[in-house]
Each structure stands twice: as structure tokens, then as C-alpha cells.
Short mmCIF file of C-alpha atoms in Angstrom, two decimals:
data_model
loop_
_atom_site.label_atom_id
_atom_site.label_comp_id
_atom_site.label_asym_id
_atom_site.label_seq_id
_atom_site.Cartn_x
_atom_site.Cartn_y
_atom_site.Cartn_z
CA UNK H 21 117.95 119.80 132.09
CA UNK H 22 116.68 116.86 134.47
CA UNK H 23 116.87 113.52 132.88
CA UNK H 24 113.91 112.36 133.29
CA UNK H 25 112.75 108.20 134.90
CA UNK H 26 109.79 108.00 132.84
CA UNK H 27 109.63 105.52 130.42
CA UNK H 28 108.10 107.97 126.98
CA UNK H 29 106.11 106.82 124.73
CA UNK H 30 105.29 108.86 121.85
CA UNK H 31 102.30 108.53 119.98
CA UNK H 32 98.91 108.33 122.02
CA UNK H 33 96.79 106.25 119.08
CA UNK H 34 95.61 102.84 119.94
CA UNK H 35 99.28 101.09 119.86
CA UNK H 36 100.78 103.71 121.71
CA UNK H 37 98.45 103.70 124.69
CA UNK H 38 97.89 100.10 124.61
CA UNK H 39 101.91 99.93 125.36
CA UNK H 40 101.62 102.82 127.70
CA UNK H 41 98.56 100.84 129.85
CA UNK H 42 100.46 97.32 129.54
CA UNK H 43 103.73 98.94 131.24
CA UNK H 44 102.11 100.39 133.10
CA UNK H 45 100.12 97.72 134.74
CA UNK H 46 103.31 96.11 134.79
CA UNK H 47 104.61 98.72 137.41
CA UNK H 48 106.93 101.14 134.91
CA UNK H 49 106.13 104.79 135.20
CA UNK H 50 104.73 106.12 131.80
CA UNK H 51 104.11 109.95 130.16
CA UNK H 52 102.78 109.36 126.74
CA UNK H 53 104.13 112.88 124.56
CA UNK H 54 101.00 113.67 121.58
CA UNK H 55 100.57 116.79 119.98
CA UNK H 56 96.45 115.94 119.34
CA UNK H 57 93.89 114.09 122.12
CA UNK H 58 94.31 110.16 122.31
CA UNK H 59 92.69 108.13 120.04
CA UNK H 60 92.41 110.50 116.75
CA UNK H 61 93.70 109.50 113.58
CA UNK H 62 93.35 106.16 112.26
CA UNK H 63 92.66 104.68 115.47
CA UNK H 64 89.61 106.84 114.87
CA UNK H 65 89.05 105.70 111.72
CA UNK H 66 89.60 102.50 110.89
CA UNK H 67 86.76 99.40 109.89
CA UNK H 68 87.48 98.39 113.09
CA UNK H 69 88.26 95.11 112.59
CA UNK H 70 89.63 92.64 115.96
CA UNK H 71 90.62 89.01 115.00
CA UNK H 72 92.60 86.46 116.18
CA UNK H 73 92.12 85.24 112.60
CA UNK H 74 93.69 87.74 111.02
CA UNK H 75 97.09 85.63 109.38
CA UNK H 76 96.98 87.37 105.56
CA UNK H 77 98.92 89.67 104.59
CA UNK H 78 97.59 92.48 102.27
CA UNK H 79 100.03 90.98 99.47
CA UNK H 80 98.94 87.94 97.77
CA UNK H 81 99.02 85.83 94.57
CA UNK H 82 97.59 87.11 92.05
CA UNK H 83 97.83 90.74 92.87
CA UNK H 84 100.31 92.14 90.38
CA UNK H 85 97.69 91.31 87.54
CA UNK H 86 95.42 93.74 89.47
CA UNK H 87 97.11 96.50 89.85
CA UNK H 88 97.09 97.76 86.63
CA UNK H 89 93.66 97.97 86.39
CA UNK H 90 93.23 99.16 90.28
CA UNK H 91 95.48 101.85 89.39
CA UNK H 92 94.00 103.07 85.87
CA UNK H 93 90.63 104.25 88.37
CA UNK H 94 91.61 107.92 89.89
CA UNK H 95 88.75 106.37 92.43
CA UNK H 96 89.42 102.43 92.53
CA UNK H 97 90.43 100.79 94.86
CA UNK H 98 94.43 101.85 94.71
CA UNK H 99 95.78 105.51 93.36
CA UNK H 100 99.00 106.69 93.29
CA UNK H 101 99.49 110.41 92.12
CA UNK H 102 101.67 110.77 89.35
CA UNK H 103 103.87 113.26 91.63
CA UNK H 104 104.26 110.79 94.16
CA UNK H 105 104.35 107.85 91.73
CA UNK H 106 108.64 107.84 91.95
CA UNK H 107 108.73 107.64 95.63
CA UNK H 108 106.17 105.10 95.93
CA UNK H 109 107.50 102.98 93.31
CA UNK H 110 110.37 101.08 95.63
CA UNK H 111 107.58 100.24 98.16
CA UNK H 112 105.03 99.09 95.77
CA UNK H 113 107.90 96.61 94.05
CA UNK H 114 108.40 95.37 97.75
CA UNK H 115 104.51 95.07 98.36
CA UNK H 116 104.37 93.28 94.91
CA UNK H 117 106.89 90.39 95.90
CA UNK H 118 105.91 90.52 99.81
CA UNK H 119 102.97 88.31 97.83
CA UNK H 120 105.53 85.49 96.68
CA UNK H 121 103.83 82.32 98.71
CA UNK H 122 106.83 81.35 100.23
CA UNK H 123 107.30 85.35 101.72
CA UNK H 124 103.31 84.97 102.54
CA UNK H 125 103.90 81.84 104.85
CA UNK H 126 106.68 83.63 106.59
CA UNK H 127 104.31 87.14 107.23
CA UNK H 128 101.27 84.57 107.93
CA UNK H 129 103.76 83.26 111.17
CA UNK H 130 104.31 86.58 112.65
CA UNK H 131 100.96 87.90 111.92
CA UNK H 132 99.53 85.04 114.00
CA UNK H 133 101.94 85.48 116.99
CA UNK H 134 101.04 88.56 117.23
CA UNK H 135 96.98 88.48 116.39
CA UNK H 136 96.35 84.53 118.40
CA UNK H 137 95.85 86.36 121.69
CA UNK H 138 94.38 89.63 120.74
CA UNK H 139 91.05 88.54 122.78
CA UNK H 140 93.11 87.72 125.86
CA UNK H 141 95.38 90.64 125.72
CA UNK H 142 92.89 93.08 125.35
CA UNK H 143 90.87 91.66 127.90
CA UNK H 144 94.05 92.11 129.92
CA UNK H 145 94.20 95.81 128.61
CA UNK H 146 90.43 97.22 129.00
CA UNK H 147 88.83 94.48 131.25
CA UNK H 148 86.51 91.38 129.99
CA UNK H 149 83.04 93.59 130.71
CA UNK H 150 83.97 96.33 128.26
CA UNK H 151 85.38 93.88 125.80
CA UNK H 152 81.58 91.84 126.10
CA UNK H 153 80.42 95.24 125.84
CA UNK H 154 82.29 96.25 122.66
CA UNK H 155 83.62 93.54 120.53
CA UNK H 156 81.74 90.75 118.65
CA UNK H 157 83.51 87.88 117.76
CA UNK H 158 80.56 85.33 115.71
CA UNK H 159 83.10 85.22 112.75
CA UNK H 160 84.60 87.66 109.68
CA UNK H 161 83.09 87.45 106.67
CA UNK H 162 84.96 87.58 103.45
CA UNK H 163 82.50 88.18 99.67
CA UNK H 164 83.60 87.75 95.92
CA UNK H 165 81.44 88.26 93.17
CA UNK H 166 83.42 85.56 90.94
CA UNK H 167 85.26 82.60 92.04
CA UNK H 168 88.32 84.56 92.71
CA UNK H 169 92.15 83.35 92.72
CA UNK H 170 92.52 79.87 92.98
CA UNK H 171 96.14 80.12 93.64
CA UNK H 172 95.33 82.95 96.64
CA UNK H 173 92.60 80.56 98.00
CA UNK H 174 94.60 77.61 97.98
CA UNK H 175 97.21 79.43 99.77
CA UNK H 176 95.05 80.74 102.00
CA UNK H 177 93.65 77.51 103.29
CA UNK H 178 97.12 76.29 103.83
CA UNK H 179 98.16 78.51 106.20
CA UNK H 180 94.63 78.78 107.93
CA UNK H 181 95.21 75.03 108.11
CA UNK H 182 98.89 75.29 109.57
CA UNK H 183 96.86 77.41 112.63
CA UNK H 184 94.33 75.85 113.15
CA UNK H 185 91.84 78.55 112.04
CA UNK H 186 88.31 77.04 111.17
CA UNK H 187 86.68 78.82 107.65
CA UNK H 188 82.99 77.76 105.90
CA UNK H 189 83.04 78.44 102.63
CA UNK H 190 79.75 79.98 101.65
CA UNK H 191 77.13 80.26 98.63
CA UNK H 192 73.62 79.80 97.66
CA UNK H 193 71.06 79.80 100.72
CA UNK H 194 73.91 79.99 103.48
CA UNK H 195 75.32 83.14 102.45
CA UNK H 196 72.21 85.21 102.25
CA UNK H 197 71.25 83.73 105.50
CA UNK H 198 74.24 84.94 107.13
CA UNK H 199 73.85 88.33 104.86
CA UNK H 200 70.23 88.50 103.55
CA UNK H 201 70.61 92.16 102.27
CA UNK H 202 73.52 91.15 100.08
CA UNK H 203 72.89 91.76 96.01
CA UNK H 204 72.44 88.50 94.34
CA UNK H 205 75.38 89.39 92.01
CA UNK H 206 77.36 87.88 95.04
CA UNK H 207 78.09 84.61 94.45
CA UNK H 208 80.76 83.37 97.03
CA UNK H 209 82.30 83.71 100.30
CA UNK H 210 84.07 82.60 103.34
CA UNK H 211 82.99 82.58 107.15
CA UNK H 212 86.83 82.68 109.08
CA UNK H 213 85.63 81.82 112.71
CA UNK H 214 86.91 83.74 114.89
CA UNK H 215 86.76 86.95 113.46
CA UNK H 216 85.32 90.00 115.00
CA UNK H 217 85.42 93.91 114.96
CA UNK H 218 84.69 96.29 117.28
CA UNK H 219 81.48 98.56 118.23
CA UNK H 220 83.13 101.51 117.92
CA UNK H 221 87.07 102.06 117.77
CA UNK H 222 86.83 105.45 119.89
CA UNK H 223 85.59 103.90 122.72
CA UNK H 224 88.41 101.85 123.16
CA UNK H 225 91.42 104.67 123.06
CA UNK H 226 88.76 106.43 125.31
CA UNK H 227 89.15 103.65 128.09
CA UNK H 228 92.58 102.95 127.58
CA UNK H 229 93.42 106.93 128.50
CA UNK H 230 90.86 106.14 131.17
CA UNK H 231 93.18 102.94 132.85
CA UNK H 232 96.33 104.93 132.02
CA UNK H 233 95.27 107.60 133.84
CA UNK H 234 93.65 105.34 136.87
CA UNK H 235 97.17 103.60 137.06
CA UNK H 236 98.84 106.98 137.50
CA UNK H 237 100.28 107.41 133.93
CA UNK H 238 100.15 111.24 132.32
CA UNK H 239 99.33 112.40 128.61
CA UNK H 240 101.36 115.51 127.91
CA UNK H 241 99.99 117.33 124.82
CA UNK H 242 103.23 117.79 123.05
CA UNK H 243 105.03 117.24 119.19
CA UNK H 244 108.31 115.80 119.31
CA UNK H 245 110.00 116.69 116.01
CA UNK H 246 113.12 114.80 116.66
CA UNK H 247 114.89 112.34 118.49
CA UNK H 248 118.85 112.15 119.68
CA UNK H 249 120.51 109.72 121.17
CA UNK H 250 123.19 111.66 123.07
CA UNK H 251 124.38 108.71 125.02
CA UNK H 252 123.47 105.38 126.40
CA UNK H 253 120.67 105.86 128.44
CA UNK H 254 120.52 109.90 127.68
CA UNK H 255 117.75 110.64 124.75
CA UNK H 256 117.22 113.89 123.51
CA UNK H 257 113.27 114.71 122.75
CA UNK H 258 113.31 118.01 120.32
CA UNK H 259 109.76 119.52 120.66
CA UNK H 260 107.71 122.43 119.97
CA UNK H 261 108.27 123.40 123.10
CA UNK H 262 111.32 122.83 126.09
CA UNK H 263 113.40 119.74 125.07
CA UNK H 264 112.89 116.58 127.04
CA UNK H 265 115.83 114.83 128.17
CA UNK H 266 114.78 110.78 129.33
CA UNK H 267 116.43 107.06 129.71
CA UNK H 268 114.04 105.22 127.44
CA UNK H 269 111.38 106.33 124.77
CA UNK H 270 109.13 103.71 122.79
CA UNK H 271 108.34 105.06 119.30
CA UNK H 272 104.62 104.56 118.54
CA UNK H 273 104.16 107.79 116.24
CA UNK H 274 102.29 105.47 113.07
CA UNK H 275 103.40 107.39 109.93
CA UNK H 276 105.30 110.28 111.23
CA UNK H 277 107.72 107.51 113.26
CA UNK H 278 110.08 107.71 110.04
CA UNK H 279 111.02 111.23 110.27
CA UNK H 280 111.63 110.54 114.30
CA UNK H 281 113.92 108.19 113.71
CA UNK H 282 116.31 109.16 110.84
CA UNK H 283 118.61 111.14 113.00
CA UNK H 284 119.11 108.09 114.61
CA UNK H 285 120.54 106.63 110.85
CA UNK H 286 117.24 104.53 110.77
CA UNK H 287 115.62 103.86 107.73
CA UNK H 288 112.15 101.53 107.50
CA UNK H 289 109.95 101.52 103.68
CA UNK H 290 107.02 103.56 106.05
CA UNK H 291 104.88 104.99 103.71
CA UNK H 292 101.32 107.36 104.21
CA UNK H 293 98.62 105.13 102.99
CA UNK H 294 95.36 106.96 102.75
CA UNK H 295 92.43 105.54 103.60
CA UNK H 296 88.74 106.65 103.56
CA UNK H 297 85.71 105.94 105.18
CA UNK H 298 82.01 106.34 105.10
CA UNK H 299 79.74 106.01 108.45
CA UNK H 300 76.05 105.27 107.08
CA UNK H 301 73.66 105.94 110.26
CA UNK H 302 70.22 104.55 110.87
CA UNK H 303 71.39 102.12 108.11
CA UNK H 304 68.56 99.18 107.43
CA UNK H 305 70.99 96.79 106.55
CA UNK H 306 70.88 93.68 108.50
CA UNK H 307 74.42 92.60 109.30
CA UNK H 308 76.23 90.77 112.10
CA UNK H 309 79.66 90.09 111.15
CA UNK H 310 82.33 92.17 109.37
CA UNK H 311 82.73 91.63 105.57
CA UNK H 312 85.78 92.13 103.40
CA UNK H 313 84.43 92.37 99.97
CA UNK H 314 87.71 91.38 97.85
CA UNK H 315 86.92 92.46 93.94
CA UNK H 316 86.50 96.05 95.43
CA UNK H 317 89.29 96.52 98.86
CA UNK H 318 86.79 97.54 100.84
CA UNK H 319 85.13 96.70 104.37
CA UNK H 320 81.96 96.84 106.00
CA UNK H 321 81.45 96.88 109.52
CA UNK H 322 78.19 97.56 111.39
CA UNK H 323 79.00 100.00 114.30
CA UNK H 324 77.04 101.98 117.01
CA UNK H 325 77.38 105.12 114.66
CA UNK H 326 76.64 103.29 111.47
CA UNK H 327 77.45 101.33 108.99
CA UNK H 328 81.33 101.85 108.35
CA UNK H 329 82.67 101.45 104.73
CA UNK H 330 86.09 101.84 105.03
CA UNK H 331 89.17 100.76 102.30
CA UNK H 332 90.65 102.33 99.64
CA UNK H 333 94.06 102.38 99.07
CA UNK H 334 96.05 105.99 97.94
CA UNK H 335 99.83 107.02 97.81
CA UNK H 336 100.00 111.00 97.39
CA UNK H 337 102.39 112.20 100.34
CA UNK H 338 101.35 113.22 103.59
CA UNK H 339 100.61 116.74 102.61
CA UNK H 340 98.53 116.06 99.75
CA UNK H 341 94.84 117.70 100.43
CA UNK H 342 92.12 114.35 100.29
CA UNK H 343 90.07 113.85 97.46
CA UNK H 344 86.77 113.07 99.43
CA UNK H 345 85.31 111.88 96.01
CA UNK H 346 86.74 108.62 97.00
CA UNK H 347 84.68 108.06 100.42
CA UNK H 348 81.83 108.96 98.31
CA UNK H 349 82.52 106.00 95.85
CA UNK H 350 82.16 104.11 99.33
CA UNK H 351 78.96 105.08 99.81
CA UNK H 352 78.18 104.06 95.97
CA UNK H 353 80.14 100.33 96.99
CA UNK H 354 77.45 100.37 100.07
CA UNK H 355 74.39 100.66 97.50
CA UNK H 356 75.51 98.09 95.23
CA UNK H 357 76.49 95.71 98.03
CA UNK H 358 72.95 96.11 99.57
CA UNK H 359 70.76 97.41 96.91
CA UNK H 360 67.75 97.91 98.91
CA UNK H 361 69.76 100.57 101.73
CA UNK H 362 68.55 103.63 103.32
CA UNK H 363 70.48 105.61 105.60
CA UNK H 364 71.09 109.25 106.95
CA UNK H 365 73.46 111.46 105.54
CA UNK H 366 76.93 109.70 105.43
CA UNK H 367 79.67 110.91 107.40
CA UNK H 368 83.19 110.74 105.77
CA UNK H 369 86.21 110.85 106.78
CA UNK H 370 89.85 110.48 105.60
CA UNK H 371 93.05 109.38 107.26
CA UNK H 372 96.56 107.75 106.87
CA UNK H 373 97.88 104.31 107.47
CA UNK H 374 101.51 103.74 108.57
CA UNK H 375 102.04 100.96 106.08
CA UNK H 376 104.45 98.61 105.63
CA UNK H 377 105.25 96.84 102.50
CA UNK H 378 104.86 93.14 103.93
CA UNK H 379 101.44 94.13 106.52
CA UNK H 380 103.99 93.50 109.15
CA UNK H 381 104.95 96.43 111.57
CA UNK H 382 108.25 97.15 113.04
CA UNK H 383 108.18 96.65 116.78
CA UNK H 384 112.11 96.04 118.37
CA UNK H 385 115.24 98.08 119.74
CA UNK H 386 116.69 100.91 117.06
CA UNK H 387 119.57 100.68 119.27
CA UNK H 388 121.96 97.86 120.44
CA UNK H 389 121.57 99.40 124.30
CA UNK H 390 117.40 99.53 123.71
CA UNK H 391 117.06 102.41 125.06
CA UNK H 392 114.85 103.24 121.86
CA UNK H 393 111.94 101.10 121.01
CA UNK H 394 110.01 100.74 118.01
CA UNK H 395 106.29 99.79 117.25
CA UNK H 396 104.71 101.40 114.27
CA UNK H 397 103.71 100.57 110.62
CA UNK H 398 100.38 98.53 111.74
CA UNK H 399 98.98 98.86 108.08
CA UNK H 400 95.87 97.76 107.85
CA UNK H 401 95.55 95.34 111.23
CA UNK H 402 96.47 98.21 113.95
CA UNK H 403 93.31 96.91 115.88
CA UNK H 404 94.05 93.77 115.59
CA UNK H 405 97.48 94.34 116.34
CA UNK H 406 98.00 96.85 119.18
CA UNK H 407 97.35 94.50 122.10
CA UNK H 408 100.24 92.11 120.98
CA UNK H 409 102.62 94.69 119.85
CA UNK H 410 102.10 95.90 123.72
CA UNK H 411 102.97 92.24 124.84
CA UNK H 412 105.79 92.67 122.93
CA UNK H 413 107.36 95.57 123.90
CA UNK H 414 106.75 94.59 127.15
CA UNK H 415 109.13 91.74 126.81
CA UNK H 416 111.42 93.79 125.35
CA UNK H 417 111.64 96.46 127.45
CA UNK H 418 111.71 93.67 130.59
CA UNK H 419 114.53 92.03 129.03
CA UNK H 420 112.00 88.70 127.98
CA UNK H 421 113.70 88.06 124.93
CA UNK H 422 111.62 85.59 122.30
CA UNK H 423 112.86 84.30 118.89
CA UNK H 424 109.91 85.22 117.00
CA UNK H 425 110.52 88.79 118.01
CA UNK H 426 112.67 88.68 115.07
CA UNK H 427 110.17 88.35 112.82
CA UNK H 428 109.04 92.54 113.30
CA UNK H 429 112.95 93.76 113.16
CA UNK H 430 113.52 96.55 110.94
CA UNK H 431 116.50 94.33 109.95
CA UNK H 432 114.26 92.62 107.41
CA UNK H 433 114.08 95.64 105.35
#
């Protein structure tokens, strides 16, 4: 079997062919290995949100009074399945104290290493026309119908402080002139500058395979079911077809990464978060910026397709069928948000997360030689995320070794 010089990434989603494009510009010869077309998945299906902003983790103060209630709702906005419930358990507990302020200042540092430069580095990935073309950046949007957690908000201002991150907070006259089609029953909110989302998250996978392909990189449609690490140097790809044998493979596989790595003794709390969303097209809502709305975990985006209502959280296993119920309570959120809406027949969808406990993913060597790279477990920020973790693999990989590449070791876990 020829060992082969490639550098092999597996996983062709948005972080795995952002890596793929960034080493590849940098001169390395790249085959990404995917058993479905670039860009599927969550990378399809996400709210499509891109911020430089984005320092919160999904953990917060506060949140252990909610869950109970969140998880008393088969359709709120968090479900485990009483099958899966054991499993989930450990990873819950760690999502529960991942909230502890003094663990959310240390997640708030490496999310904004890795999110500061997400306009630059994807500008450096797709080109400064098509981000002008596809991203808007006037500012994310975040609604409450109450006054919310004072203890979260005071947190949060901190650490938006710490970075420098400018944030309006919003009420009366101002907030229905940045979102006149809101229901009155919202009271507050919170204009982070800097914010921004995407047009439409296909587009950019689509012209990432596009520069991969322009800088001489191949996509090989292929499932790798295992990896071994037969020496130094010599890894073992077990797929559903001939074996590849190579010197360096970069793990980018979201929520199937786990099962790729436990041969290798690795073991990382990744657990299949699904997520729903609904598309609403020919929408009448008027709407420039993204909006989290927080008593609910959901987000609204306005996109080329539609208007995208995307949250939810569920734990039920990877091979659990979806309960599409749920991305019709989106559409239901949509209507109360903006009472007077019209739209075409919604288009749903359903998908998993690779999620983390602590937001954070794992992007580092799984082996002391680092011949095997990691970057998965994006959560909820892969968008955000996916030009930075390629930054940092890059450094990796080209021996640029940074203290706060510490911070995404699966060591923490």
C-alpha cells in the first residue's frame, strides 16, 4: 500500500474545507476524504451567524434554574429522551458548571482568539468581493421579553468590556426602529456591534470547494470508519472502500470525530446536539440584523432563501428518527415574534451539532508526534469559528506554536 504525501483531512463541512483551502494556500498538498458532497449537514443548516463578537459561551448564570422547566416541554427549547437521558447526563453536569463566571471568563478568552479575526480570515479564505457579497456585519441583535438575568448581564458586560466589544442596550422607540415588526410584548434588547451572519451558509462551502479545487486540492467521496496510528508518521485510514495509508490526517468529522478517534485511546464529552430549522420564504418581515431571542433559544436570521428560525436544543442519540414537530414550533416562535408575518410554505430541516460541553471545540495534536490533528465540536459558533480554527491548525501543522492554543486541548476535559 503506498503511503501517501497528502496531508487528509476528513470531514468536507465548513471547518474541514476552510482548513483544507488555508493549507492549501499555504502550499501543502490536500485530499479532503467525505462520504456526502461538501457543505451538507450543519454547515447547511445552521442560523448562519458570523461575528467577531461572538465571546459567550452557551453556559451561563442562571441557567440551571432553567432547565427544569426547558426540559419539562417535549418541544421547548431543550429535550433529552428519557433513553438517552443516562448518557447525556455527564455532559449536561459539565455544561451546567461550564456556566460558573469564573469558567465563563476563561471560555470568553478563547472564544475571542479564535472569533476577533473571523472577518479577516475569511476574507483571506473566500476573497473580500464574495464576503461584501455575502456577509452583513451592521450588528447582532439580542431580544428578551423580561429584564432577564442580572447576574448573566452583568457578566456579560464584563467580558464584552475586557474586549473591547461595543453593545447598545435597547427599548422603547429604538428597538422597534431597529425591528419594527417585533410584537410589543418585547420589551428589551441589546445591539453587540459587530455582529453579522451570513446570506446564505451554502454558498460559502460552495466557494470554498471552488478555491480548493482552483488551488489543486481533490475531494474524494469516501467514509473513513476508523483511524490507526501504526507508527510515527504511518496512519491507517479504514474505509468503506481500499484502506488509505498517509503521514498526516486533520480530523474535522463534527459529531462522528469521536468514534474516529477512540482507537487512538481518545476520549472528548462530543455529544449529537440536534438542532432544527425553519426557512420562511417571501417572508414580509422587515429585518436587518440577526436576533437571538433568549427566553425561547432560538435565532432569526434573514437569508436569500428566507427567513431562517433556527435553535432548539435535543439529546436523543445520533440514530434517533427527528421529531419535525419541533421545527414547526419554530415557525409558531416566528408568528409570535412578528405577529403580523406572511410567508410561503416553510421549509424545515433537521441536523446535528458536534457540541461541546463548554461551546469550545477541540482543535490540537491527539498525538505527541502530531501527526493527527483535531478540530471538531464547533457547537453552536461553527460559522463563526471555522476560519480561526483553520488559522490554527495551520500553525500547528507549520510548527507555529502559540500559548493560547492551549485553551482548545482535549486535555481540558
Amino acid at each position: 500500500m503506498q503511503l501517501r504525501d497528502e496531508t487528509v483531512v476528513v470531514g468536507a463541512g465548513v471547518v474541514g474545507m476552510a482548513i483544507a483551502v488555508r493549507l492549501a494556500r499555504a502550499g501543502t498538498q490536500v485530499v479532503v476524504l467525505d462520504p456526502l458532497p461538501p457543505g451538507g449537514r450543519a454547515s447547511f443548516g445552521n442560523a448562519g451567524i458570523i461575528s467577531p463578537a461572538t465571546v459567550m459561551p452557551m453556559s451561563g448564570p442562571g441557567v440551571l434554574r432553567k432547565v427544569p422547566g426547558w426540559m419539562s416541554d417535549p418541544l421547548g427549547p431543550l429535550f433529552v429522551s428519557p433513553r438517552h437521558f443516562p448518557r447525556a447526563l455527564p455532559w449536561l453536569l459539565r455544561y451546567i458548571m461550564a456556566g460558573r463566571p469564573a469558567r465563563v471568563r476563561g471560555i470568553a478568552a478563547a472564544m475571542h482568539y479564535l472569533h476577533r479575526d473571523c472577518v479577516a480570515d475569511w476574507e483571506h479564505l473566500l476573497g473580500s468581493e464574495f464576503v461584501a457579497r455575502n456577509m452583513r456585519f451592521h450588528g447582532g441583535l439580542q431580544l428578551w421579553s423580561g429584564p432577564g438575568n442580572a447576574k448573566a448581564a452583568a457578566l456579560g458586560a464584563e467580558i464584552r468590556k475586557r474586549y473591547g466589544i461595543e453593545a447598545e442596550a435597547l427599548s422603547g422607540d429604538r428597538l422597534r426602529e431597529l425591528v419594527p415588526d417585533v410584537t410589543p410584548a418585547m420589551k428589551t434588547g441589546l445591539l453587540v456591534r459587530g455582529g453579522g451572519y451570513t446570506l446564505d451558509p451554502a454558498e460559502i462551502s460552495a466557494h470554498l470547494v471552488e478555491e480548493f479545487m482552483r488551488l489543486g486540492g481533490r475531494i474524494v467521496q469516501r467514509s473513513v470508519e476508523r483511524i490507526h496510528r501504526e507508527a510515527p508518521g504511518r496512519i491507517l485510514l479504514a474505509t468503506n472502500l481500499h484502506p488509505i495509508e498517509c503521514r498526516r490526517v486533520v480530523v474535522a468529522a463534527g459529531i462522528w470525530s469521536g468514534r474516529l478517534l477512540a482507537p487512538l485511546g481518545i476520549r472528548i464529552p462530543l455529544e449529537a446536539e440536534r438542532g432544527y430549522h425553519a426557512t420562511l420564504p417571501n417572508h414580509n418581515v422587515r429585518l436587518e440584523h440577526s436576533i437571538g431571542f433568549k427566553d425561547r433559544g432560538f435565532s432569526v436570521t434573514p437569508m436569500r432563501q428566507g427567513l431562517r428560525v433556527a435553535g432548539t436544543v435535543e439529546f436523543s442519540g445520533l440514530d434517533t428518527p427527528p421529531d419535525m414537530r419541533r421545527a414547526q414550533k419554530l415557525v409558531k416562535h416566528a408568528a409570535e415574534l412578528f405577529p403580523g408575518i406572511k410567508h410561503d410554505e416553510p421549509l424545515l430541516w433537521s441536523g446535528f451539532r458536534p457540541s461541546l460541553p463548554d461551546s469550545l471545540p477541540v482543535i490540537g495534536p491527539a498525538t505527541a508526534d502530531g501527526d493527527v490533528v483535531m478540530a471538531f465540536g464547533h457547537s453552536h459558533y461553527g460559522m463563526s469559528g471555522a476560519p480561526g480554527t483553520a488559522r490554527v491548525v495551520d500553525d500547528i501543522l507549520h510548527g507555529r506554536h502559540r500559548e493560547e492554543h492551549a485553551m482548545f486541548s482535549h486535555h481540558r476535559f
